[in-house]
mmCIF file with all atom_site columns, C-alpha atoms in Angstrom:
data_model
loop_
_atom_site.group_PDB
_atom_site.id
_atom_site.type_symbol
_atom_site.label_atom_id
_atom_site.label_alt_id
_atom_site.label_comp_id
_atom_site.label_asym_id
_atom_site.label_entity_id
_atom_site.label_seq_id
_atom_site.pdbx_PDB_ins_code
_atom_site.Cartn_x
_atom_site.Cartn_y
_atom_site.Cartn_z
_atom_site.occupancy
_atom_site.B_iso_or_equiv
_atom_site.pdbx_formal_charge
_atom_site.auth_seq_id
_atom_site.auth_comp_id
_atom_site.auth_asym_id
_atom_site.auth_atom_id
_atom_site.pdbx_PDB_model_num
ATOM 1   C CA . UNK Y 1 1   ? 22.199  -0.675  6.966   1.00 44.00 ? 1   UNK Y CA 1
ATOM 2   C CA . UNK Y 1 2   ? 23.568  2.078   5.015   1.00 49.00 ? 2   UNK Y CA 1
ATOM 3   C CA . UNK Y 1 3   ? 21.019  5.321   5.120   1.00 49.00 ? 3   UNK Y CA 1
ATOM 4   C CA . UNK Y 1 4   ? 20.870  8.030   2.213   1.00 54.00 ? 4   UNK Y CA 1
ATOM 5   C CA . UNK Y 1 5   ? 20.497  11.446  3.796   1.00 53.00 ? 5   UNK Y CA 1
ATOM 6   C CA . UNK Y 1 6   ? 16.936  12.084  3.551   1.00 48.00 ? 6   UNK Y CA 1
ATOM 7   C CA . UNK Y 1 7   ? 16.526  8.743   5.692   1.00 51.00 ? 7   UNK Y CA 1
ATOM 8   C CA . UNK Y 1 8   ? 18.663  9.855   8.184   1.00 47.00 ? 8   UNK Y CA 1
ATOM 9   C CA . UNK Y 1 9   ? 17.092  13.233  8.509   1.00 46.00 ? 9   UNK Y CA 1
ATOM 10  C CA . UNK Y 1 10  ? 13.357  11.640  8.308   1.00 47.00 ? 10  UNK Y CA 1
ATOM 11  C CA . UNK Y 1 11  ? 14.352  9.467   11.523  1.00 44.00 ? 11  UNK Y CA 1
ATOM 12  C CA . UNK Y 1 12  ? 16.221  12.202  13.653  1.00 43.00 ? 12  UNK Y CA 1
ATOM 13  C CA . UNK Y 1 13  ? 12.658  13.927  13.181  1.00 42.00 ? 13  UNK Y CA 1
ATOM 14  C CA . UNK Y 1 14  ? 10.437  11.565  13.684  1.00 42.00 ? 14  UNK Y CA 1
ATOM 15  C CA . UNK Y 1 15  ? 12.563  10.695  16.782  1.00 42.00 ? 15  UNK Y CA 1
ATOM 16  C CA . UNK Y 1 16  ? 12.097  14.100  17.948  1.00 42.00 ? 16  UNK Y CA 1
ATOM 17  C CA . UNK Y 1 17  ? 8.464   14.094  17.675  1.00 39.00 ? 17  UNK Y CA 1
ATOM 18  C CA . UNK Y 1 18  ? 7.929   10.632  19.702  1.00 38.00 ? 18  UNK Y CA 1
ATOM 19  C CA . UNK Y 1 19  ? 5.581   12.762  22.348  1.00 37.00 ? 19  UNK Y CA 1
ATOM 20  C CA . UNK Y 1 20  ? 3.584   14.648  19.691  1.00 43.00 ? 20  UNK Y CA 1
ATOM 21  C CA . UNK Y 1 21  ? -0.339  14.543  19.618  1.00 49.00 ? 21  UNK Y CA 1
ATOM 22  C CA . UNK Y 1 22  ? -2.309  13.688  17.183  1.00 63.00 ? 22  UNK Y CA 1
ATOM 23  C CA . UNK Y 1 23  ? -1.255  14.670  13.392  1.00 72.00 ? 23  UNK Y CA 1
ATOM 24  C CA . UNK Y 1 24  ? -2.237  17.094  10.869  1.00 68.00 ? 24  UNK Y CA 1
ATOM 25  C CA . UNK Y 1 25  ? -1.111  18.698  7.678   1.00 59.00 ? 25  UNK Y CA 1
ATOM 26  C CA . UNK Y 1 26  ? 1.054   20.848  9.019   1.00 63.00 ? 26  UNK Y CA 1
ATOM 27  C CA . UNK Y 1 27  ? 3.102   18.444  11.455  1.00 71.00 ? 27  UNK Y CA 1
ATOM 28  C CA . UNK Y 1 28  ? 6.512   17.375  10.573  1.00 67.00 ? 28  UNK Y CA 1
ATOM 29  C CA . UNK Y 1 29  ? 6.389   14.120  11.062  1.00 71.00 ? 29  UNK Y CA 1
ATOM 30  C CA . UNK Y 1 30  ? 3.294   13.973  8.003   1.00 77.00 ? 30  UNK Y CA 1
ATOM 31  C CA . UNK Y 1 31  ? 5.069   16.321  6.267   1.00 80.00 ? 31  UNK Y CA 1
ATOM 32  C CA . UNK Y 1 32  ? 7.916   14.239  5.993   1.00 83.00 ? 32  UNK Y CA 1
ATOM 33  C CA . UNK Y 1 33  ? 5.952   11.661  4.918   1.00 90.00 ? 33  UNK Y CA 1
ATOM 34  C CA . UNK Y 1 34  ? 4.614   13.714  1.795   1.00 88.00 ? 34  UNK Y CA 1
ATOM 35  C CA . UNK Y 1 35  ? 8.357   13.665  0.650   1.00 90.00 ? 35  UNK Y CA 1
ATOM 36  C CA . UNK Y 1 36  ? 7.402   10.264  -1.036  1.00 92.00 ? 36  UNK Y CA 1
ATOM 37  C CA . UNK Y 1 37  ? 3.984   9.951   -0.678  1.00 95.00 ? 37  UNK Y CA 1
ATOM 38  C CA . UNK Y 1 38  ? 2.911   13.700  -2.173  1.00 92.00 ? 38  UNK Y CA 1
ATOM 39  C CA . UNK Y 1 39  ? 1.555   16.561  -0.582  1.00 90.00 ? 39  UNK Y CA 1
ATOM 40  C CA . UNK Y 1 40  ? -2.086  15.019  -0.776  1.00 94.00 ? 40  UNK Y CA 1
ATOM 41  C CA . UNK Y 1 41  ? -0.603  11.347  0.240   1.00 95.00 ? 41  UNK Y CA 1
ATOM 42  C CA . UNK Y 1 42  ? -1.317  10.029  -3.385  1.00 95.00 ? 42  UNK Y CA 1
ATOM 43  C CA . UNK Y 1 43  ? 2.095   8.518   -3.947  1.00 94.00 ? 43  UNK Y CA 1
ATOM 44  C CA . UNK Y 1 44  ? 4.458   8.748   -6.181  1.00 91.00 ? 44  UNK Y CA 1
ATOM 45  C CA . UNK Y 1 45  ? 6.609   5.714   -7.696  1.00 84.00 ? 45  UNK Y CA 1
ATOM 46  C CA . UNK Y 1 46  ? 7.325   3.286   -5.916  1.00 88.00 ? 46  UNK Y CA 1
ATOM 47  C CA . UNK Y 1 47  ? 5.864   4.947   -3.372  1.00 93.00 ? 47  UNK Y CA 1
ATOM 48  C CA . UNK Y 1 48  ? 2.034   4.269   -2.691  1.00 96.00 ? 48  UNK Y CA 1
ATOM 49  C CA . UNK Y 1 49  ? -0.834  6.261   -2.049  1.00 96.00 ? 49  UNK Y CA 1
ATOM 50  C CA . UNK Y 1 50  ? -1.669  6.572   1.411   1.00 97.00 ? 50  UNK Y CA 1
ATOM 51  C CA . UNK Y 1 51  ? -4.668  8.811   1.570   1.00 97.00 ? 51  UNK Y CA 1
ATOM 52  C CA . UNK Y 1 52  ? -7.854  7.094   2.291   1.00 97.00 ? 52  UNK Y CA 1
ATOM 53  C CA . UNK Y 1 53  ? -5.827  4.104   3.315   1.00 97.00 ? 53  UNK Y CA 1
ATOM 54  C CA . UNK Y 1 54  ? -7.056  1.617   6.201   1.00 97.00 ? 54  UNK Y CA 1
ATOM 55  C CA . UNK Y 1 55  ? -5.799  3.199   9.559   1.00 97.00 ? 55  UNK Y CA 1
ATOM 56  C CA . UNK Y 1 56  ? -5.371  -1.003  11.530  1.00 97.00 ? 56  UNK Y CA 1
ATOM 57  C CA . UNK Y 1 57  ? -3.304  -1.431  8.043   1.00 96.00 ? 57  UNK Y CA 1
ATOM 58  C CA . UNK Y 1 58  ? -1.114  1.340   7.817   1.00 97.00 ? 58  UNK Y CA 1
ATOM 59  C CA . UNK Y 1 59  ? -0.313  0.887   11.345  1.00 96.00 ? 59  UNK Y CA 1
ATOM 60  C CA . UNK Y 1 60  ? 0.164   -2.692  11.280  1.00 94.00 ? 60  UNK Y CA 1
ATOM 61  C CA . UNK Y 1 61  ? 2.424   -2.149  8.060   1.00 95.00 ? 61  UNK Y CA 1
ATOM 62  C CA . UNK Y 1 62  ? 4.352   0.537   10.058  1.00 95.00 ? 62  UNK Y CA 1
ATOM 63  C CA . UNK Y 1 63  ? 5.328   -2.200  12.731  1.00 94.00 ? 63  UNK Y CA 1
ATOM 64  C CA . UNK Y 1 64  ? 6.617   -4.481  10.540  1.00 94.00 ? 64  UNK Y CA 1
ATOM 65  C CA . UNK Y 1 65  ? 8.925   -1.949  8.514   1.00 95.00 ? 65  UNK Y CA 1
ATOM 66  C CA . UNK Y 1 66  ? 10.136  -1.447  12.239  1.00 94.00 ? 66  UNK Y CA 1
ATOM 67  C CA . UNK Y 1 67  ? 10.666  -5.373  12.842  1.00 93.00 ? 67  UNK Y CA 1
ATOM 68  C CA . UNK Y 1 68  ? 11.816  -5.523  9.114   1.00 94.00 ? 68  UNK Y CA 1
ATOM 69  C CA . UNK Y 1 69  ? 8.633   -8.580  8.001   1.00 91.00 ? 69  UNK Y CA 1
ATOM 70  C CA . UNK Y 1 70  ? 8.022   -6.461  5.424   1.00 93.00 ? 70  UNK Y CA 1
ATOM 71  C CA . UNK Y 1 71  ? 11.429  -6.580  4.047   1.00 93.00 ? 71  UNK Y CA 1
ATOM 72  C CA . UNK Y 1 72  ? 10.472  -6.273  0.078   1.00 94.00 ? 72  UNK Y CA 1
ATOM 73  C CA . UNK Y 1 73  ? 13.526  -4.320  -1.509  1.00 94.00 ? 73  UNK Y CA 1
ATOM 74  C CA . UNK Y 1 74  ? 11.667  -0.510  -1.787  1.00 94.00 ? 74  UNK Y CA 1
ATOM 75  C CA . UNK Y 1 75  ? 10.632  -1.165  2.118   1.00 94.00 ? 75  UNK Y CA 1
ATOM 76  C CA . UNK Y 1 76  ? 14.186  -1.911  3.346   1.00 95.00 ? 76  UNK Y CA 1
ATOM 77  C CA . UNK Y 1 77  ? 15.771  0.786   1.214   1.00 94.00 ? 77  UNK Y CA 1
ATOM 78  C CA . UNK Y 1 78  ? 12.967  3.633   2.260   1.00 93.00 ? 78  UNK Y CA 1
ATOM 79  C CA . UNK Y 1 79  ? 11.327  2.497   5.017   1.00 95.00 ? 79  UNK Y CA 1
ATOM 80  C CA . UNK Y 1 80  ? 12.944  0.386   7.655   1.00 95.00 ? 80  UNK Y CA 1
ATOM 81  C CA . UNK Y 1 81  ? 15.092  3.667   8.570   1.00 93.00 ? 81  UNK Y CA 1
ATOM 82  C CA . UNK Y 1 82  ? 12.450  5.764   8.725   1.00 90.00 ? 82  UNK Y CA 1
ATOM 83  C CA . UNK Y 1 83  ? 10.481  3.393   11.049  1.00 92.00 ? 83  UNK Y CA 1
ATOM 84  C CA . UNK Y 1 84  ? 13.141  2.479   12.804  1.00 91.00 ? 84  UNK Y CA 1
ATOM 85  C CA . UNK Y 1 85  ? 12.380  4.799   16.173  1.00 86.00 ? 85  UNK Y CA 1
ATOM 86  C CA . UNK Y 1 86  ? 8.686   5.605   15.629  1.00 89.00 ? 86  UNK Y CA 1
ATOM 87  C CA . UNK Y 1 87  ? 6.764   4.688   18.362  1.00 91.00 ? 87  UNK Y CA 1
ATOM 88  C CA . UNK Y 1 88  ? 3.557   3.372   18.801  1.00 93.00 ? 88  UNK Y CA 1
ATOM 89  C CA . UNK Y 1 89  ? 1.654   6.247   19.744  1.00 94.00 ? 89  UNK Y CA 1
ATOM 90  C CA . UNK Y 1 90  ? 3.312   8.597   17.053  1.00 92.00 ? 90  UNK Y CA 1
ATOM 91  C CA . UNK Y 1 91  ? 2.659   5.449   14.602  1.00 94.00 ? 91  UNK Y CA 1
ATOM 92  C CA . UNK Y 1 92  ? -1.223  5.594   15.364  1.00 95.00 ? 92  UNK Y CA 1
ATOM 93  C CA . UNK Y 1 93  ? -1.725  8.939   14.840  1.00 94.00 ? 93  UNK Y CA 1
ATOM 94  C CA . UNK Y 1 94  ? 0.663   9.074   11.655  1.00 95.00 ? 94  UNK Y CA 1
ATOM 95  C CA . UNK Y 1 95  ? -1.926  6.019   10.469  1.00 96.00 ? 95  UNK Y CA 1
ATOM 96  C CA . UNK Y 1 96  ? -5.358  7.889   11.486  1.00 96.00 ? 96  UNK Y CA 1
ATOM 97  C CA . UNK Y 1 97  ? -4.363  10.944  9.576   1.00 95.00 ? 97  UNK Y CA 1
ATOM 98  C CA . UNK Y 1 98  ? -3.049  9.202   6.356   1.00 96.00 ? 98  UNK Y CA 1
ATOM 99  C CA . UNK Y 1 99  ? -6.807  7.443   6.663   1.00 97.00 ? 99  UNK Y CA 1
ATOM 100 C CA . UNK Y 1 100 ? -8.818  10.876  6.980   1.00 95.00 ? 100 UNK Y CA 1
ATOM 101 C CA . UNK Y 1 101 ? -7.201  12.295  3.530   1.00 96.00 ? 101 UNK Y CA 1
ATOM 102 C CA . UNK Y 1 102 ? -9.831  11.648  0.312   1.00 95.00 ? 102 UNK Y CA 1
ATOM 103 C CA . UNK Y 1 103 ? -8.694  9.099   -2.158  1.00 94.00 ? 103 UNK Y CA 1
ATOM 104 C CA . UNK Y 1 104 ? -7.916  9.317   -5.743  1.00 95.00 ? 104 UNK Y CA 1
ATOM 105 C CA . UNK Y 1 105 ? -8.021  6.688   -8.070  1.00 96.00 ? 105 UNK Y CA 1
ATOM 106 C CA . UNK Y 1 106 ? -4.798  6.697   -9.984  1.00 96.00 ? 106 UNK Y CA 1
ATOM 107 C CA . UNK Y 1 107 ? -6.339  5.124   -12.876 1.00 96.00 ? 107 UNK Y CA 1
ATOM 108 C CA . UNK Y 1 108 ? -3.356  4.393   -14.442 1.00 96.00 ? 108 UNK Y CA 1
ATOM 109 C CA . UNK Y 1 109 ? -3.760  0.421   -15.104 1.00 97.00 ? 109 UNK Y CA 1
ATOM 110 C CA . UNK Y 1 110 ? -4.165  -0.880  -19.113 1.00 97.00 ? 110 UNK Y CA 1
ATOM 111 C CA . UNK Y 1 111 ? -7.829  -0.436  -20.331 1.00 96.00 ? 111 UNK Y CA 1
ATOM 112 C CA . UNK Y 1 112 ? -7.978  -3.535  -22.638 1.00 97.00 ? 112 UNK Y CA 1
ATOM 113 C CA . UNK Y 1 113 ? -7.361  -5.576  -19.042 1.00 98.00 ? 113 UNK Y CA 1
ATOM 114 C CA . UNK Y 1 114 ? -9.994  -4.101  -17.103 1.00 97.00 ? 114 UNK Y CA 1
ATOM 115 C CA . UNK Y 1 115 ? -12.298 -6.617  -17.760 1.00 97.00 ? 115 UNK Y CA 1
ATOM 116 C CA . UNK Y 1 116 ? -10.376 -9.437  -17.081 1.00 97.00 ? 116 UNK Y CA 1
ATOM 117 C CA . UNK Y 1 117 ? -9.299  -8.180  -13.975 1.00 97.00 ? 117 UNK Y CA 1
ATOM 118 C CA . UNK Y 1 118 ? -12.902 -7.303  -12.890 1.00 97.00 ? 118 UNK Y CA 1
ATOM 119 C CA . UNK Y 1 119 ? -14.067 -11.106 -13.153 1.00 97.00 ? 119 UNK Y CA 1
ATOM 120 C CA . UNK Y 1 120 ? -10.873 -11.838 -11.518 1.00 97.00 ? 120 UNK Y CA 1
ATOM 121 C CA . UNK Y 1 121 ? -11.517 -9.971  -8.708  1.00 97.00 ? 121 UNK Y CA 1
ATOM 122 C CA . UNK Y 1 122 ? -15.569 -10.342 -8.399  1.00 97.00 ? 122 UNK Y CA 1
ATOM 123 C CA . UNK Y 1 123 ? -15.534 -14.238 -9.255  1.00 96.00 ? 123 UNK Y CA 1
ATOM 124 C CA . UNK Y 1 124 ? -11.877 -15.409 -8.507  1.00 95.00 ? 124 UNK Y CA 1
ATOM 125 C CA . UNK Y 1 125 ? -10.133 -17.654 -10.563 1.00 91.00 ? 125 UNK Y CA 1
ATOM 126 C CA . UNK Y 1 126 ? -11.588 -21.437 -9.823  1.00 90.00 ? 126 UNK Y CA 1
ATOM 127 C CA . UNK Y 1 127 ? -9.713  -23.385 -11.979 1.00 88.00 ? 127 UNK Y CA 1
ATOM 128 C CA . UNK Y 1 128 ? -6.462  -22.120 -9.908  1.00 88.00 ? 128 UNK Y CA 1
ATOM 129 C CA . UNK Y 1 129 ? -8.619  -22.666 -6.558  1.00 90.00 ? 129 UNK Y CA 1
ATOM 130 C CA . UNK Y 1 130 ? -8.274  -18.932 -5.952  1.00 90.00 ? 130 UNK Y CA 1
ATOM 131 C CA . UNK Y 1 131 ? -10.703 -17.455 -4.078  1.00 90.00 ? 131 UNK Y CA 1
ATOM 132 C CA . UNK Y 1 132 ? -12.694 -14.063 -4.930  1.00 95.00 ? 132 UNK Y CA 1
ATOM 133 C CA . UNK Y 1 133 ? -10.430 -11.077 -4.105  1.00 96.00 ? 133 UNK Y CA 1
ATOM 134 C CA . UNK Y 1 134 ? -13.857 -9.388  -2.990  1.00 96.00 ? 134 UNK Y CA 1
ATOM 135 C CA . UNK Y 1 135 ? -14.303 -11.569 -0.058  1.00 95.00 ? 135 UNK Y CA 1
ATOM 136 C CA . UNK Y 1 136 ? -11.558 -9.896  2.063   1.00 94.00 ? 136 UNK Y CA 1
ATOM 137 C CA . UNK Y 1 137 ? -11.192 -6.842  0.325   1.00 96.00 ? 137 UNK Y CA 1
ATOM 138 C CA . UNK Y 1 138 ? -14.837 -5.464  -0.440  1.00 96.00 ? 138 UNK Y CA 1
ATOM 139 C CA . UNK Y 1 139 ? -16.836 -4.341  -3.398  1.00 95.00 ? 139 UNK Y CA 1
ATOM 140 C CA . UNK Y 1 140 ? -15.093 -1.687  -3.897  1.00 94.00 ? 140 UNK Y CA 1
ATOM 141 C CA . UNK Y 1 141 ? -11.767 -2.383  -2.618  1.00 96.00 ? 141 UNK Y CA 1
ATOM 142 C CA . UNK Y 1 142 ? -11.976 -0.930  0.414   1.00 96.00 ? 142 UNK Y CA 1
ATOM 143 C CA . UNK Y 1 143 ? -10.634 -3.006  2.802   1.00 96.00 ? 143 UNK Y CA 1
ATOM 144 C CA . UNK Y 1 144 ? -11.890 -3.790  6.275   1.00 94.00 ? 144 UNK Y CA 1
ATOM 145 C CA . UNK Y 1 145 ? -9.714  -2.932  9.929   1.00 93.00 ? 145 UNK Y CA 1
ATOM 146 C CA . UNK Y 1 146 ? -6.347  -4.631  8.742   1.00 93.00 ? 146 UNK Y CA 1
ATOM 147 C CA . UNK Y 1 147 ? -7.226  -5.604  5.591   1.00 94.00 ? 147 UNK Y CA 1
ATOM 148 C CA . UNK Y 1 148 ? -6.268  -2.944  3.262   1.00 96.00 ? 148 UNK Y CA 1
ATOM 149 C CA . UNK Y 1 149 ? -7.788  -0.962  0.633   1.00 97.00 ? 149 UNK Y CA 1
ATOM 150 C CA . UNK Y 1 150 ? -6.971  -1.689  -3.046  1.00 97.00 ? 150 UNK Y CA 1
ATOM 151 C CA . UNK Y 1 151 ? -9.305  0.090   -4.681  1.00 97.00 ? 151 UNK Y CA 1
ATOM 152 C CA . UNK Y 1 152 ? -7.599  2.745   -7.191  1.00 97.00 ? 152 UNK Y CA 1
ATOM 153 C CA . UNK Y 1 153 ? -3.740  2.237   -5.892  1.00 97.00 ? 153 UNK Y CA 1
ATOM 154 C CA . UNK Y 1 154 ? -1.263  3.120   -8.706  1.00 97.00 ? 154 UNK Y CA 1
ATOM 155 C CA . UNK Y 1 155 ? -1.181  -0.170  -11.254 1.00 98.00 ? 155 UNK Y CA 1
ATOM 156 C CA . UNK Y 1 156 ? 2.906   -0.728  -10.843 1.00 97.00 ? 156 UNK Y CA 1
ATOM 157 C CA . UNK Y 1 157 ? 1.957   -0.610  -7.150  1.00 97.00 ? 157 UNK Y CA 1
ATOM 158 C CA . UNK Y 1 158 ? 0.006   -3.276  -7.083  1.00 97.00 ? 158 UNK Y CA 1
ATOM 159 C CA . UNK Y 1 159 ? 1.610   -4.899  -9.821  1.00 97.00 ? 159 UNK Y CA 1
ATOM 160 C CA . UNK Y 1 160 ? 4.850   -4.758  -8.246  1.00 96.00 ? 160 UNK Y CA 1
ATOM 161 C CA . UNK Y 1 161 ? 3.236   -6.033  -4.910  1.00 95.00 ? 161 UNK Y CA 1
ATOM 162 C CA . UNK Y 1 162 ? 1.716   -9.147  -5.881  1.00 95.00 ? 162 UNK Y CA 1
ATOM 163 C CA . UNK Y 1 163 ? 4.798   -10.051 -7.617  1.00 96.00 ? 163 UNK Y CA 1
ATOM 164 C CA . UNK Y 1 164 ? 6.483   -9.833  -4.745  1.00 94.00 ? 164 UNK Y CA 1
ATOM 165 C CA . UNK Y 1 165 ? 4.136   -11.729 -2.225  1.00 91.00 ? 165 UNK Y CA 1
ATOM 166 C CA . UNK Y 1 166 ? 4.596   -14.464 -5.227  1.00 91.00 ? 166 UNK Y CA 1
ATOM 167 C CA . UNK Y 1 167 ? 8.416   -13.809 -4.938  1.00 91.00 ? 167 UNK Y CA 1
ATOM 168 C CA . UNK Y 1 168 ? 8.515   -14.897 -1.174  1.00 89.00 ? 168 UNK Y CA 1
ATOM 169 C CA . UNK Y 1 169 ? 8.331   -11.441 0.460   1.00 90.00 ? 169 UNK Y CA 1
ATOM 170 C CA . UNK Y 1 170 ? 6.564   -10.433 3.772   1.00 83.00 ? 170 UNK Y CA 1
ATOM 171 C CA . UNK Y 1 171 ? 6.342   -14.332 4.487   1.00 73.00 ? 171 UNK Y CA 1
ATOM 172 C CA . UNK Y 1 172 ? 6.746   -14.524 7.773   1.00 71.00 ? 172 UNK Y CA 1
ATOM 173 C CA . UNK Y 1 173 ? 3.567   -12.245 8.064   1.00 66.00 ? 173 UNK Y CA 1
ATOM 174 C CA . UNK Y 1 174 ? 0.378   -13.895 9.020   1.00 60.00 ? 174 UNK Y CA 1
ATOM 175 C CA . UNK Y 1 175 ? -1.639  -13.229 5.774   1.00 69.00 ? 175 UNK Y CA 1
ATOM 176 C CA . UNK Y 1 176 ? -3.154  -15.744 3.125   1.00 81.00 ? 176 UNK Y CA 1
ATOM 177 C CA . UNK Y 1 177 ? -1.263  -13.360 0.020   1.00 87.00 ? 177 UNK Y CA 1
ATOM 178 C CA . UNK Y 1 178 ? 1.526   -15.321 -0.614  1.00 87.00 ? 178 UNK Y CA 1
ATOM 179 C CA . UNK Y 1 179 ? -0.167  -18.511 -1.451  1.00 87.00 ? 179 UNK Y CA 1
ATOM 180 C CA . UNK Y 1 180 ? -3.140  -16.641 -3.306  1.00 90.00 ? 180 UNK Y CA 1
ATOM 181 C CA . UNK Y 1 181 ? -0.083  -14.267 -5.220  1.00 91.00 ? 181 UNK Y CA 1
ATOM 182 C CA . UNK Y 1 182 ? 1.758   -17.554 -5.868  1.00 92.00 ? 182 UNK Y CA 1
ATOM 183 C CA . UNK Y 1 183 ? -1.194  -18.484 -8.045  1.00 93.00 ? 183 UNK Y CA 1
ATOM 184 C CA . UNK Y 1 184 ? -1.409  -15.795 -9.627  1.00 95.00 ? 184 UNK Y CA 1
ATOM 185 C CA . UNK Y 1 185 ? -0.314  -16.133 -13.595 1.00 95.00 ? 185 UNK Y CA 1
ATOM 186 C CA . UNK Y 1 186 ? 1.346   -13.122 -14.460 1.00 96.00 ? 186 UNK Y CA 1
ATOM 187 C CA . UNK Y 1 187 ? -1.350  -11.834 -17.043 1.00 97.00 ? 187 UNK Y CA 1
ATOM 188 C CA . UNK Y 1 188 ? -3.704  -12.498 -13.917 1.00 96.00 ? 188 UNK Y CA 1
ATOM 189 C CA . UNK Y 1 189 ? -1.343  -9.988  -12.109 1.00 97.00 ? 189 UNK Y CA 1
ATOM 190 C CA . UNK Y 1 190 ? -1.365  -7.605  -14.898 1.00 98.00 ? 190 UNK Y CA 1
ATOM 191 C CA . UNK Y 1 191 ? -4.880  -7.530  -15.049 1.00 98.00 ? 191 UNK Y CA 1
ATOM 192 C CA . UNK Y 1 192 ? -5.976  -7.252  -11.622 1.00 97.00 ? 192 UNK Y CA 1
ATOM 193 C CA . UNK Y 1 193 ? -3.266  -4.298  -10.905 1.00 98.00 ? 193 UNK Y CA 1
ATOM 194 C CA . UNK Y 1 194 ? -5.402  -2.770  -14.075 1.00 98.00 ? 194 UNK Y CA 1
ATOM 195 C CA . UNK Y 1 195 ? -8.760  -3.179  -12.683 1.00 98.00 ? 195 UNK Y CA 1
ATOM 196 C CA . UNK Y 1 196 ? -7.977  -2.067  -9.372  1.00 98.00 ? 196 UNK Y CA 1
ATOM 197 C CA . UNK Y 1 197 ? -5.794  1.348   -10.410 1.00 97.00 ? 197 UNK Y CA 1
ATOM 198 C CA . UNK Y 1 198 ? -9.562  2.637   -11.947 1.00 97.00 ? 198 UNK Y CA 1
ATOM 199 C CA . UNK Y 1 199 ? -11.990 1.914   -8.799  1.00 96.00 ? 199 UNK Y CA 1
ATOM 200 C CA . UNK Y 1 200 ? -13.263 4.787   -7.524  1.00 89.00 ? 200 UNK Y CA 1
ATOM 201 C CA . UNK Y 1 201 ? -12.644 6.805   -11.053 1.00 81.00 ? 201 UNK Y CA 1
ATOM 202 C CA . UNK Y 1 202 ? -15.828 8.729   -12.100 1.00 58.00 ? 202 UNK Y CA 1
ATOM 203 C CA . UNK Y 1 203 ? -15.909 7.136   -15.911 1.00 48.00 ? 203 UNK Y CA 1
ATOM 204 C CA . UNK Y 1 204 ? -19.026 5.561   -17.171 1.00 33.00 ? 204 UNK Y CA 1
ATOM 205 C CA . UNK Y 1 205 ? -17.427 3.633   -19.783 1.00 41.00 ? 205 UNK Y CA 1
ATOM 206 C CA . UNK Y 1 206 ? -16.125 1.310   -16.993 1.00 45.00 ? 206 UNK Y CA 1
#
């Protein structure tokens, strides 16, 4: 695998920090992170936001950039580098402060879709035999343990992800997405990616 320079110099540091305590905002290794992910951990494109993010899921999502399951084409180019001598301990506490930051809704999905998305999500979509997204992922799409949150992630995020579970990536994971993503209609996609961008954002109109 070919690494672009930042890569390189993201894993020579994280490699030197493999016996660091716990993180903070003013440890390399999290500062690194905030190359990509911002200075507050609310992403930028492609990458996602990671503040407020499950801690079981960010470290569970760490170990598979390492053993390359999640192997979606932003993950290998970005990711399975920077993963690629992080150790478990250094991975945990990378994941618990990530989880401790405040999230902010990005609120950037398509108004008009909000709706749709919302039933989607709350009710499911029966005539596909798709089951209520709320079920695993909360009321307010906040995840649970390994189950991650949703709630007010970036729309092309989530857009982009579900496309990809549909597409065939992360399948060797043990996770019902790709069947549910598979069917998923892509106006379905588009609409729950809107929904989801706007939980969490303080406007009464929605």
């Amino acid at each position: 695998m070919k690494l672009t320079g930042s890569s390189t110099a993201l894993l020579a540091l994280i490699a030197s920090l493999m016996l660091s305590g716990a993180c903070s905002a003013e440890d390399p290794a999290a500062r690194n992170c905030t190359w990509c992910h911002g200075s507050s951990a609310q992403g930028y494109t492609p990458a996602p936001r990671l503040a407020g993010q499950r801690r079981a899921y960010l470290e569970q999502q760490l170990a598979s950039f390492k053993s390359h399951t999640r192997d979606n084409p932003e993950s290998k180019q970005y990711m399975w580098g920077a993963a690629a001598n992080l150790d478990a301990q250094l991975a945990r506490d990378l994941a618990a402060y990530f989880a401790t930051l405040p999230p902010r809704a990005a609120a950037d999905g398509r108004d008009e879709l909000v709706a749709t998305g919302r039933a989607i999500y709350q009710t499911g979509a029966p005539e596909a035999n798709i089951v209520a997204c709320v079920v695993c992922h909360g009321p307010n799409g906040e995840g649970i343990a390994a189950i991650p949150r949703l709630g007010g992630l970036s729309y092309e995020y989530l857009k982009r992800r579900l496309e990809q579970w549909a597409g065939g990536y992360h399948a060797t994971a043990l996770h019902p997405m790709p069947s549910v993503a598979r069917k998923l209609s892509a106006a379905q996609i588009d609409a729950l990616a809107s929904y989801l961008s706007f939980i969490g954002y303080a406007d009464a109109r929605r």
